[in-house]
mmCIF file of C-alpha atoms and ligand atoms in Angstrom:
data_model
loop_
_atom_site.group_PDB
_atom_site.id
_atom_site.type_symbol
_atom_site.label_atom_id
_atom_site.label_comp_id
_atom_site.label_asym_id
_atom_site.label_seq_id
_atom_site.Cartn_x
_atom_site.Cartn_y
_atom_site.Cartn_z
ATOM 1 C CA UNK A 1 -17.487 22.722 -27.111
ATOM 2 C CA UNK A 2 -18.220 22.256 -22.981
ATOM 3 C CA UNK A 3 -15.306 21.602 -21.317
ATOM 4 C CA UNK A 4 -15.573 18.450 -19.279
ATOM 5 C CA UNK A 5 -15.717 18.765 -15.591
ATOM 6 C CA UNK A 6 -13.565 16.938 -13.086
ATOM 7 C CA UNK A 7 -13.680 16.868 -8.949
ATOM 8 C CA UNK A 8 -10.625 16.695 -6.715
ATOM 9 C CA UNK A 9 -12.038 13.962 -4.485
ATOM 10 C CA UNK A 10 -8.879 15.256 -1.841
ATOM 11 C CA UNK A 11 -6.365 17.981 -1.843
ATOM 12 C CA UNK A 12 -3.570 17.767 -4.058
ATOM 13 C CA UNK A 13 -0.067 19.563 -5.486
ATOM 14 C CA UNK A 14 -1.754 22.852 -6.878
ATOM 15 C CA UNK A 15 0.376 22.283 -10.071
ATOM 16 C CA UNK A 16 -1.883 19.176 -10.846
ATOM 17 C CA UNK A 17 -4.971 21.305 -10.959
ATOM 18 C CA UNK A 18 -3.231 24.169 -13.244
ATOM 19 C CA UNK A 19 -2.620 20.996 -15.355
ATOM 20 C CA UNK A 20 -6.036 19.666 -15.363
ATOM 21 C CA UNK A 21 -7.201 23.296 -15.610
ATOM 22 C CA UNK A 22 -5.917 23.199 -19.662
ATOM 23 C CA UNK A 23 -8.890 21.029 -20.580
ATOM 24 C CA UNK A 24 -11.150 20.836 -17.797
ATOM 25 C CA UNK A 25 -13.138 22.715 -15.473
ATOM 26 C CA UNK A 26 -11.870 21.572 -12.176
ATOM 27 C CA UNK A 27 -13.463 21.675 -8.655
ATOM 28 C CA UNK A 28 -10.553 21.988 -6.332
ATOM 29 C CA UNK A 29 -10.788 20.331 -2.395
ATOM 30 C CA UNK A 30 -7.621 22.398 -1.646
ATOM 31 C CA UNK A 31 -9.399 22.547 2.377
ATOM 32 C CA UNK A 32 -8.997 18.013 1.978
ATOM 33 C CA UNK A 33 -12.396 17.582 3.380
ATOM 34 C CA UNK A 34 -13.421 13.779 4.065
ATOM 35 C CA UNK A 35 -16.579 13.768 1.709
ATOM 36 C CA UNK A 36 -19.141 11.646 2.808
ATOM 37 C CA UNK A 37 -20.769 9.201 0.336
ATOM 38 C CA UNK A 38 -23.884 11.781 -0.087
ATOM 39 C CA UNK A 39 -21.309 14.548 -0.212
ATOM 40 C CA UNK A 40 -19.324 12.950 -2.903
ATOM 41 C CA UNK A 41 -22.277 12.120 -4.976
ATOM 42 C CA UNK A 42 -23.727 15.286 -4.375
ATOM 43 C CA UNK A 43 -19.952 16.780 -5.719
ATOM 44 C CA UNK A 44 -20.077 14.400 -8.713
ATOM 45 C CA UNK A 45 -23.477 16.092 -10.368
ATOM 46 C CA UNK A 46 -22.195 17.178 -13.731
ATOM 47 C CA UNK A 47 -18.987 15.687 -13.237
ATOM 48 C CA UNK A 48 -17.465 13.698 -15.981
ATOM 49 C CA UNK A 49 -14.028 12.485 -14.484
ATOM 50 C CA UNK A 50 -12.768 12.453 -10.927
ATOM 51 C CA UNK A 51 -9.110 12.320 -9.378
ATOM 52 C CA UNK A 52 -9.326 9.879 -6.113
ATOM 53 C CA UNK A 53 -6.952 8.537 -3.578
ATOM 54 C CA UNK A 54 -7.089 5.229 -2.008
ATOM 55 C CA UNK A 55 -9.754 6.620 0.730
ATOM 56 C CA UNK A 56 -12.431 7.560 -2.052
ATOM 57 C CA UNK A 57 -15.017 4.694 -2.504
ATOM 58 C CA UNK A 58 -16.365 4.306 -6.022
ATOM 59 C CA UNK A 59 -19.125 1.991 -5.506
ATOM 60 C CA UNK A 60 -22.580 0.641 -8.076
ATOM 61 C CA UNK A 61 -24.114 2.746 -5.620
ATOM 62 C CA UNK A 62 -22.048 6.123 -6.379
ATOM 63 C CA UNK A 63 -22.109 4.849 -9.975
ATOM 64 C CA UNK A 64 -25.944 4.482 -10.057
ATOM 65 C CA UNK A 65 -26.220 8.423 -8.468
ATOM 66 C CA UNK A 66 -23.766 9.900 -11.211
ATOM 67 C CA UNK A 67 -24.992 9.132 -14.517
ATOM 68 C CA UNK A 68 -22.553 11.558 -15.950
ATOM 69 C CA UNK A 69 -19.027 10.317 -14.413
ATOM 70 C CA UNK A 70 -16.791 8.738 -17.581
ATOM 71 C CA UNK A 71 -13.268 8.345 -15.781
ATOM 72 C CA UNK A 72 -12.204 7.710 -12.443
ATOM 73 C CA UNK A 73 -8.174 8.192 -11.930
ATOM 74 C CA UNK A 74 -6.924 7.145 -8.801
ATOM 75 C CA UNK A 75 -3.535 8.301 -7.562
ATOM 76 C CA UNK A 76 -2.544 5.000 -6.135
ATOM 77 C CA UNK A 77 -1.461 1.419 -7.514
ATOM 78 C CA UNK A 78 -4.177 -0.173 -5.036
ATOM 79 C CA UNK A 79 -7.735 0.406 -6.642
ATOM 80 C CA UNK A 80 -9.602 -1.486 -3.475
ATOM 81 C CA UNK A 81 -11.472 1.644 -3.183
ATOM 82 C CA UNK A 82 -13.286 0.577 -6.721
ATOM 83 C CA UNK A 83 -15.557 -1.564 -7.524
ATOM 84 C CA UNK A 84 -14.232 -2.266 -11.028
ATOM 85 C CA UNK A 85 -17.140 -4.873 -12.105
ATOM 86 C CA UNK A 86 -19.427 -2.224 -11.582
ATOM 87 C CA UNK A 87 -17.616 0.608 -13.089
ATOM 88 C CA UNK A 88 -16.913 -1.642 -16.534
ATOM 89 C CA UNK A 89 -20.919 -2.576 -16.339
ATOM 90 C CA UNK A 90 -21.863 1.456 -16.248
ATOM 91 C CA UNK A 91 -19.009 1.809 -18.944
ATOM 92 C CA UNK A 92 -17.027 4.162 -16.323
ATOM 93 C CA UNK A 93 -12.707 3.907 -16.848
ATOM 94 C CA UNK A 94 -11.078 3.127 -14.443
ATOM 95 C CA UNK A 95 -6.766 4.025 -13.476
ATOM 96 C CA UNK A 96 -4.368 3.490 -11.202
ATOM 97 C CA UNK A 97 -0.521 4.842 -10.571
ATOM 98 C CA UNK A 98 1.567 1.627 -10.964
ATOM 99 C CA UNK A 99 5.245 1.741 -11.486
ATOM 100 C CA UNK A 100 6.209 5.122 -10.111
ATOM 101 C CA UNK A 101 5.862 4.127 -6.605
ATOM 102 C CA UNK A 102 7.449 1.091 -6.860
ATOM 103 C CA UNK A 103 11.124 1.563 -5.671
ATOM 104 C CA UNK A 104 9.647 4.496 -2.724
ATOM 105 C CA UNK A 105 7.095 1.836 -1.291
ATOM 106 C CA UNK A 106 9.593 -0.857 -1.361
ATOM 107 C CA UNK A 107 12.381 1.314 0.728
ATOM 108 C CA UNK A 108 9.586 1.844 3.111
ATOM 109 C CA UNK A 109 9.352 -1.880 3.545
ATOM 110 C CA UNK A 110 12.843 -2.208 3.600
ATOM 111 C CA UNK A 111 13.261 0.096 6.127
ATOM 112 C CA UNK A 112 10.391 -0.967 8.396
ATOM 113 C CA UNK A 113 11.751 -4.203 8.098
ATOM 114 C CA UNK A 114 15.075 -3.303 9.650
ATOM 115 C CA UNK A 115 13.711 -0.926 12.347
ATOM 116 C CA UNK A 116 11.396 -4.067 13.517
ATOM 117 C CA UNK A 117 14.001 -6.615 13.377
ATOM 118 C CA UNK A 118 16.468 -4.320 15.397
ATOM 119 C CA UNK A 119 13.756 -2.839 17.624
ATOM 120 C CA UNK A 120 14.239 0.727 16.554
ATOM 121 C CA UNK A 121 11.101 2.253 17.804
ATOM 122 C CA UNK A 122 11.206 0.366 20.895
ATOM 123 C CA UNK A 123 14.819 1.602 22.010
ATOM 124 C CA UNK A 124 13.927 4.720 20.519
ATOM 125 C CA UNK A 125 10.835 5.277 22.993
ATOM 126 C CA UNK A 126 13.304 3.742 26.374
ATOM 127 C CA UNK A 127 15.898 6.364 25.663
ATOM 128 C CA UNK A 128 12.997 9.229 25.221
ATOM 129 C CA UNK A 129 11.808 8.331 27.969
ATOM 130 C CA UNK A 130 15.290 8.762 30.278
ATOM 131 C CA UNK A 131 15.331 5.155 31.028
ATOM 132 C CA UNK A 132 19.302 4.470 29.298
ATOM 133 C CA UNK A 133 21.287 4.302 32.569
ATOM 134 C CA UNK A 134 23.528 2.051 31.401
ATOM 135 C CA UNK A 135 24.595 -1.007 28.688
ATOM 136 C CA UNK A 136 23.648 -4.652 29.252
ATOM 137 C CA UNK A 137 24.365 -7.586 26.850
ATOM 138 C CA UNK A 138 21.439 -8.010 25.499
ATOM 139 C CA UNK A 139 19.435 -4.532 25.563
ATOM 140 C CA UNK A 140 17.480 -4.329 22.891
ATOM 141 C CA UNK A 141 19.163 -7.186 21.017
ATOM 142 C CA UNK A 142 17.364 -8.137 18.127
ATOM 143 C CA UNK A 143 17.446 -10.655 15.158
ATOM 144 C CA UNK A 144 19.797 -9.864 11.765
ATOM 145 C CA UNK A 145 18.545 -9.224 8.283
ATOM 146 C CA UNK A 146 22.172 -9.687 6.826
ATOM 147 C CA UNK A 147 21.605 -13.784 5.795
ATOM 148 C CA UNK A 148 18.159 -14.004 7.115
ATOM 149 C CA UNK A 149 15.380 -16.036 5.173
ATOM 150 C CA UNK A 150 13.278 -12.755 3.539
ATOM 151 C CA UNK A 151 9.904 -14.448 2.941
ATOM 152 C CA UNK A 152 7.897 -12.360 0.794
ATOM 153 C CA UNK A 153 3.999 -13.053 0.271
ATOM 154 C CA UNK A 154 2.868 -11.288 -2.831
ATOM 155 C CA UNK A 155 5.476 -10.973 -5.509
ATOM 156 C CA UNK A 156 4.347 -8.315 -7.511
ATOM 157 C CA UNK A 157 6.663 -5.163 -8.758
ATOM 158 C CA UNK A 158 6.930 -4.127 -5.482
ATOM 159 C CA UNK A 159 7.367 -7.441 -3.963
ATOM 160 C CA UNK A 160 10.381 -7.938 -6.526
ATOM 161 C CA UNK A 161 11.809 -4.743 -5.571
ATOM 162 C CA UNK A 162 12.470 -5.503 -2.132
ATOM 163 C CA UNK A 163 14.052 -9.212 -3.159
ATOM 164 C CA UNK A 164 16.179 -7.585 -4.879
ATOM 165 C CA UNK A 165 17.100 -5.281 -2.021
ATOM 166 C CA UNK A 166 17.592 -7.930 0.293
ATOM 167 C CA UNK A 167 19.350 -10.407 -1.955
ATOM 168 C CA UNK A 168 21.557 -8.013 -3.736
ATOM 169 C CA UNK A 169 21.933 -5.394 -0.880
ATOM 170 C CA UNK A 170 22.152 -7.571 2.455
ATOM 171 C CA UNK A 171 23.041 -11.388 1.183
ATOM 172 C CA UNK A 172 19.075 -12.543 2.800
ATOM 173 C CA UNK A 173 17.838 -15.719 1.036
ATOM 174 C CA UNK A 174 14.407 -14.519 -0.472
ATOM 175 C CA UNK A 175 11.557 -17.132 -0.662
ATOM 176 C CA UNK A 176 8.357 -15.986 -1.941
ATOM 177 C CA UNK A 177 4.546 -17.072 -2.609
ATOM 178 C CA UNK A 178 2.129 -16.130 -4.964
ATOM 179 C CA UNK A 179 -0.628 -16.466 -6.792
ATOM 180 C CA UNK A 180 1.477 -17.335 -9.915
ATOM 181 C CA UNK A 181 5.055 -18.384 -10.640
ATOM 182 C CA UNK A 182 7.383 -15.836 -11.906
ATOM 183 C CA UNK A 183 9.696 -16.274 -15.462
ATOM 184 C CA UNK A 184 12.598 -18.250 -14.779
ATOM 185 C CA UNK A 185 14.613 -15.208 -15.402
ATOM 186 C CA UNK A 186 12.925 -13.102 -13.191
ATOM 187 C CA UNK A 187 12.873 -15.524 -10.613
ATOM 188 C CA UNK A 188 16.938 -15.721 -11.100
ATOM 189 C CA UNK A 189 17.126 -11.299 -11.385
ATOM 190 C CA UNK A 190 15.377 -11.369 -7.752
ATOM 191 C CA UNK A 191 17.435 -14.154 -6.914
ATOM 192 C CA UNK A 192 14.173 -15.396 -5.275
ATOM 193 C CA UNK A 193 12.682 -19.302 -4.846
ATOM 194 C CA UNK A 194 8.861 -20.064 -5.375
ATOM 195 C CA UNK A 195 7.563 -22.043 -2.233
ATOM 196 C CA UNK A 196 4.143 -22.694 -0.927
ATOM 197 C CA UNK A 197 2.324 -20.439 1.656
ATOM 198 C CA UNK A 198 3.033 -23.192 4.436
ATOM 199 C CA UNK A 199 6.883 -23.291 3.292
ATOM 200 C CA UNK A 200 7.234 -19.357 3.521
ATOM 201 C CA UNK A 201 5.731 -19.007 6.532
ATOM 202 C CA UNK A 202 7.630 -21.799 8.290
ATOM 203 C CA UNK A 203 10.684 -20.621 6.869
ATOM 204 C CA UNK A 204 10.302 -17.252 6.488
ATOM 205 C CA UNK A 205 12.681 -15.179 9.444
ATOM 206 C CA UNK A 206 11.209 -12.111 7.873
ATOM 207 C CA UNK A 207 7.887 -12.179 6.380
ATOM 208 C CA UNK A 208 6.676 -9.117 4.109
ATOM 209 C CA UNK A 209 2.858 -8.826 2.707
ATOM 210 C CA UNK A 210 3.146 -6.981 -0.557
ATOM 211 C CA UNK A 211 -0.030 -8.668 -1.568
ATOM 212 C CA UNK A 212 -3.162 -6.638 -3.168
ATOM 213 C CA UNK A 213 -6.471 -6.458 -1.133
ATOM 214 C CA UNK A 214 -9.102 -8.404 -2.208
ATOM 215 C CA UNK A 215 -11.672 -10.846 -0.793
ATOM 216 C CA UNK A 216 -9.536 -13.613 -1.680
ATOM 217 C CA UNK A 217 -6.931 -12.060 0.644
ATOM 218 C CA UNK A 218 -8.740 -10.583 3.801
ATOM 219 C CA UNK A 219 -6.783 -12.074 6.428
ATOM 220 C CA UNK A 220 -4.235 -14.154 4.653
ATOM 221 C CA UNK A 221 -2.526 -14.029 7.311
ATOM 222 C CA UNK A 222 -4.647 -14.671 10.546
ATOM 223 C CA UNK A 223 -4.078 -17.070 13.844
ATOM 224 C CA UNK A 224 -3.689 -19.617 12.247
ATOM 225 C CA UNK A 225 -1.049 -18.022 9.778
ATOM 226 C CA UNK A 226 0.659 -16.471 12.707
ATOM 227 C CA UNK A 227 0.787 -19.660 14.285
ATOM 228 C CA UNK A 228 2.935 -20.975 11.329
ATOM 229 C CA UNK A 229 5.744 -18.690 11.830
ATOM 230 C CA UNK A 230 9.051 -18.662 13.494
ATOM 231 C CA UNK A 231 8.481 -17.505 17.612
ATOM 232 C CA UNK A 232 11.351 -15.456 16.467
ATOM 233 C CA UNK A 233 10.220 -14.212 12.831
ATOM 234 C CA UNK A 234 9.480 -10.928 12.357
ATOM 235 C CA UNK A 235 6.364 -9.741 10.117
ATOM 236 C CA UNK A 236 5.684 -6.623 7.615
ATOM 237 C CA UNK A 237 2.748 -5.357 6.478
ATOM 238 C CA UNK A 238 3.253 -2.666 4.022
ATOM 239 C CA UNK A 239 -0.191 -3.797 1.188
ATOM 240 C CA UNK A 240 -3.206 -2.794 2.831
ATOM 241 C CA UNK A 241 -5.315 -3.383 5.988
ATOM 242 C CA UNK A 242 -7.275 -6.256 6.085
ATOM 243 C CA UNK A 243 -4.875 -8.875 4.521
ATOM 244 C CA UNK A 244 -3.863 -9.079 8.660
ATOM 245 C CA UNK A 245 -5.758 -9.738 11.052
ATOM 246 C CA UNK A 246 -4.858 -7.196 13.052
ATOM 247 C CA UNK A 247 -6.450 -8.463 16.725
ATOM 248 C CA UNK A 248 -4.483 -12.081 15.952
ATOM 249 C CA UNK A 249 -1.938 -10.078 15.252
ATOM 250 C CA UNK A 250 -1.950 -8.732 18.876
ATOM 251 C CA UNK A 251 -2.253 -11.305 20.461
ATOM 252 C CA UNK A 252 0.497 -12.890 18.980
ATOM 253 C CA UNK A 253 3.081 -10.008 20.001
ATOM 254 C CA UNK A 254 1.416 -10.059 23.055
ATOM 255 C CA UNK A 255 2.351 -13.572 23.658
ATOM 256 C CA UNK A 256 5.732 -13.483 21.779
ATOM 257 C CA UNK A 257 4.523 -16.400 19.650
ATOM 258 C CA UNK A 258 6.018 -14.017 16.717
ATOM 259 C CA UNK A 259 8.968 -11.963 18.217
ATOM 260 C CA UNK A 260 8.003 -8.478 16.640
ATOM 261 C CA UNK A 261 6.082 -6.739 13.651
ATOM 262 C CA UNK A 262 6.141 -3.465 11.487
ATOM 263 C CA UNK A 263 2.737 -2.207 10.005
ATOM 264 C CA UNK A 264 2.595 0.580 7.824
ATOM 265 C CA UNK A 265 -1.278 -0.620 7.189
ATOM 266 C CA UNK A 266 -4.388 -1.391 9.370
ATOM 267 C CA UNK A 267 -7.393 -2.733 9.460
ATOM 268 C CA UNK A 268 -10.485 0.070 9.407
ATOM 269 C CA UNK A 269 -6.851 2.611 9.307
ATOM 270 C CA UNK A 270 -6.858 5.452 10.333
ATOM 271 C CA UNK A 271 -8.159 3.501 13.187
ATOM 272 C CA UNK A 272 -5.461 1.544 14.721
ATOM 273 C CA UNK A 273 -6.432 -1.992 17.007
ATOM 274 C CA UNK A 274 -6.014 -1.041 20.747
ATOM 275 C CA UNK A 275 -3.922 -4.034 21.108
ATOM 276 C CA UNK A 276 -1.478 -3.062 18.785
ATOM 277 C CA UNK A 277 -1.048 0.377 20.290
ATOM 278 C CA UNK A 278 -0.410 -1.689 23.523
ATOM 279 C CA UNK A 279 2.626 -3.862 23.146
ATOM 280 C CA UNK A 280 6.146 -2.854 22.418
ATOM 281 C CA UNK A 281 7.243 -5.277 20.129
ATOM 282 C CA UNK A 282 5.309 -3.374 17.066
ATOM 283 C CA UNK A 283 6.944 -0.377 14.663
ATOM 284 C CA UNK A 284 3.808 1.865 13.749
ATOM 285 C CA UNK A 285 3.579 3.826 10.270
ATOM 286 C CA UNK A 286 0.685 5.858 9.068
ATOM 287 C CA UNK A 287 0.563 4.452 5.824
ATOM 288 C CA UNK A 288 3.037 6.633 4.419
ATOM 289 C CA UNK A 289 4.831 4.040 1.992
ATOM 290 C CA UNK A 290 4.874 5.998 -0.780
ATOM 291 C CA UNK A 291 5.847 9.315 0.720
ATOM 292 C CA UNK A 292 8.222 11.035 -0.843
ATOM 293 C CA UNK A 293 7.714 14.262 -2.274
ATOM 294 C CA UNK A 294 8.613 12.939 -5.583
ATOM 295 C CA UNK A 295 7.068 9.880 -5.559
ATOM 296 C CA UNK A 296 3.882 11.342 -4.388
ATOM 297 C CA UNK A 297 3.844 13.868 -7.753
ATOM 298 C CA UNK A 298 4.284 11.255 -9.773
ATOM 299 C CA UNK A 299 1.532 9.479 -8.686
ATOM 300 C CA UNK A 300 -0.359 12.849 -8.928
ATOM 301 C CA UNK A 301 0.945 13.095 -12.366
ATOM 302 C CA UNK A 302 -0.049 9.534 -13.572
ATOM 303 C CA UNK A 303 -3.824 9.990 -12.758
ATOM 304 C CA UNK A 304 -3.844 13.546 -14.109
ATOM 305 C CA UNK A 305 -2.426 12.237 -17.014
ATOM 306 C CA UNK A 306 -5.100 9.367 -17.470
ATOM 307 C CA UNK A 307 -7.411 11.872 -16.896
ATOM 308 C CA UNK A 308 -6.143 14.398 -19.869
ATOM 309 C CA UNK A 309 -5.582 11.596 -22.143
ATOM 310 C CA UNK A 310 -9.060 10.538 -22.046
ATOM 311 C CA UNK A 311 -10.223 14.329 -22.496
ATOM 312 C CA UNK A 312 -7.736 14.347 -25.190
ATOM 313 C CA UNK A 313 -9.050 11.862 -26.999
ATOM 314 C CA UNK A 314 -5.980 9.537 -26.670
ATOM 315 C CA UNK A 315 -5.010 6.185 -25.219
ATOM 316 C CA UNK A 316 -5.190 5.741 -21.405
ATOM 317 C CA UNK A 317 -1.924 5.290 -19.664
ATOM 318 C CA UNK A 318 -2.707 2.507 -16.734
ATOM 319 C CA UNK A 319 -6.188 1.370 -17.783
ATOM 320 C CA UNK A 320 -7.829 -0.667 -15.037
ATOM 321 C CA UNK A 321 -10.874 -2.214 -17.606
ATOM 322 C CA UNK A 322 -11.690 -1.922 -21.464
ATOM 323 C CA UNK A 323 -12.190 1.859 -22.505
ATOM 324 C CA UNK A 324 -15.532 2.254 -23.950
ATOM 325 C CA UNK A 325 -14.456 4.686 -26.430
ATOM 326 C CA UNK A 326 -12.369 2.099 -28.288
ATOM 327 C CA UNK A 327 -14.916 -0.374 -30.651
HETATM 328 C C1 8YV B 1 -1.230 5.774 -1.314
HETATM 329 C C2 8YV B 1 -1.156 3.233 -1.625
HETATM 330 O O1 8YV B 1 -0.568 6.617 -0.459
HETATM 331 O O2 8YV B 1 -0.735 3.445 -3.934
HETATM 332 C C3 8YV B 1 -1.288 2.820 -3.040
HETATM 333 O O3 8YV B 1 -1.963 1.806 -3.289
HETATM 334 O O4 8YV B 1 -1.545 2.543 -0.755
HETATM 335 C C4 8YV B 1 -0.471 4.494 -1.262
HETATM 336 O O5 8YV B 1 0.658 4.650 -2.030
HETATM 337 C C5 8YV B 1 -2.667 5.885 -0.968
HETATM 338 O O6 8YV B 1 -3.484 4.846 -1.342
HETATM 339 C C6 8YV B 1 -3.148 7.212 -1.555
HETATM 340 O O7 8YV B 1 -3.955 7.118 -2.643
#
């Protein structure tokens, strides 16, 4: 029998392709070229699965080019980049990598958290720059996350990860919103309170979007959002461009109406807003929550592993719609 035929949409541990390699002819993008849409339709002829990453789009339009395509395994727990009605109505599988980022993504927003509230890239930048000539009382003098309100919009696994963090780690009282109401006893493990949208952002001292990107959500938070919030709250966006609006979001630090913000995502990314790169008041990440090195092979793993299962004949791991091959 043929062996089925996967593409490497991007470049990726070589140990996943010597993996892949036991059932599959692979097509390796070792060089990590950006494939056009053409390009990657062109690369999908006679394809049956393909390994993506968040920046690969798998559209009716791709769908409708590649007759052949069965699987598409994406190494990331965001699957914006699919259209999954169209991909269950051409009976093509869809994956994702839940789970194994979880705990990595939610240090990052931890950690971006703290270096906005205490102006860490900021102070970092003045003393690079050989402007420390001496100590005043209130250089660089920020706002606490010890016993802050941690207002978290989007309570998913990641979203419960970092209550925890900041209710069991730094004694913050964690209110959260979203689309549905978490178990009583997961509500009391994240020691976190359900409020609405208006309540968290109100309240919120430190607001983190850990929200998935949909239509529903393009620019949950906007001017009017922004407005909402504390002049001296702090805001984290660690989901996915487009949940901000990122040129309210500018204006706001411009104007201090919101005292400071840490974005690991952007709109249109890796295009950043002008007026973002502009003011000080901003910490700037390229996207790199899930960056470890182990993290990252995980998530490598995972969609390999949805990929050989359904080669193999067996159950998918993370199935994003129904598998055709089950009745
Ligand atoms: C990835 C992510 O780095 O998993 C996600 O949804 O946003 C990131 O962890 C990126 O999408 C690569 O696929």
């Amino acid at each position: 029998m043929n062996k089925p035929r996967i593409l490497m949409a991007r470049a990726v541990f070589p140990e996943i392709i010597e993996r892949l390699q036991t059932v599959a002819e692979v097509e390796a993008n070792q060089e990590d070229v950006l494939f056009t849409k053409a390009e990657l339709v062109a690369k999908l002829q006679g394809k049956q699965g393909v390994f993506t990453t968040g920046t690969d789009r798998i559209d009716a339009e791709v769908l409708a080019a590649c007759p052949e395509l069965r699987i598409c395994a994406n190494m990331a727990v965001g699957y914006n980049n699919f259209d999954i009605p169209a991909m269950t109505a051409a009976g093509v599988v869809a994956t994702n990598a839940p789970d194994v980022l979880t705990e990595t993504t939610a240090d990052l927003g931890f950690a971006l958290m703290m270096a906005t509230a205490r102006r860490m890239a900021e102070s970092e930048h003045y003393l690079r720059a050989g402007l420390w000539n001496r100590w005043s009382y209130d250089m660089f003098a920020g706002s606490d996350i010890h016993g802050a309100t941690l207002g978290i919009l989007g309570m998913g696994r990641i979203g419960q990860a970092i209550a925890r963090r900041g209710a069991l780690g730094f004694g913050m009282k964690v209110i959260y919103h979203n689309r549905s109401r978490l178990s009583v006893e997961l509500e009391a493990e994240c020691k976190a309170r359900y409020v609405s949208k208006d309540h968290l952002l109100a309240q919120a001292d430190h607001l983190m979007l850990v929200l998935p990107y949909s239509a529903a959500s393009h620019h949950a938070i906007g001017a009017a959002e922004l407005a909402q919030m504390k002049p001296t709250a702090t805001l984290v966006n660690i989901a996915r461009g487009g949940i901000v609006d990122d040129a309210a979001l500018a204006v706001a630090l411009k104007n201090r109406t919101i005292a400071a913000a840490g974005l690991d995502v952007f709109e249109g990314e890796p295009m950043v807003h002008p007026g973002l790169l502009d003011v000080p008041n901003v910490v700037l990440t390229p996207h790199i929550g899930s960056a470890t090195m182990p993290t990252r092979l995980a998530m490598a793993g995972l969609a390999a592993d949805n990929l050989l299962a359904f080669f193999s004949g067996q159950p998918l791991l993370t199935p994003l719609n129904p598998d055709p091959r089950t009745p």
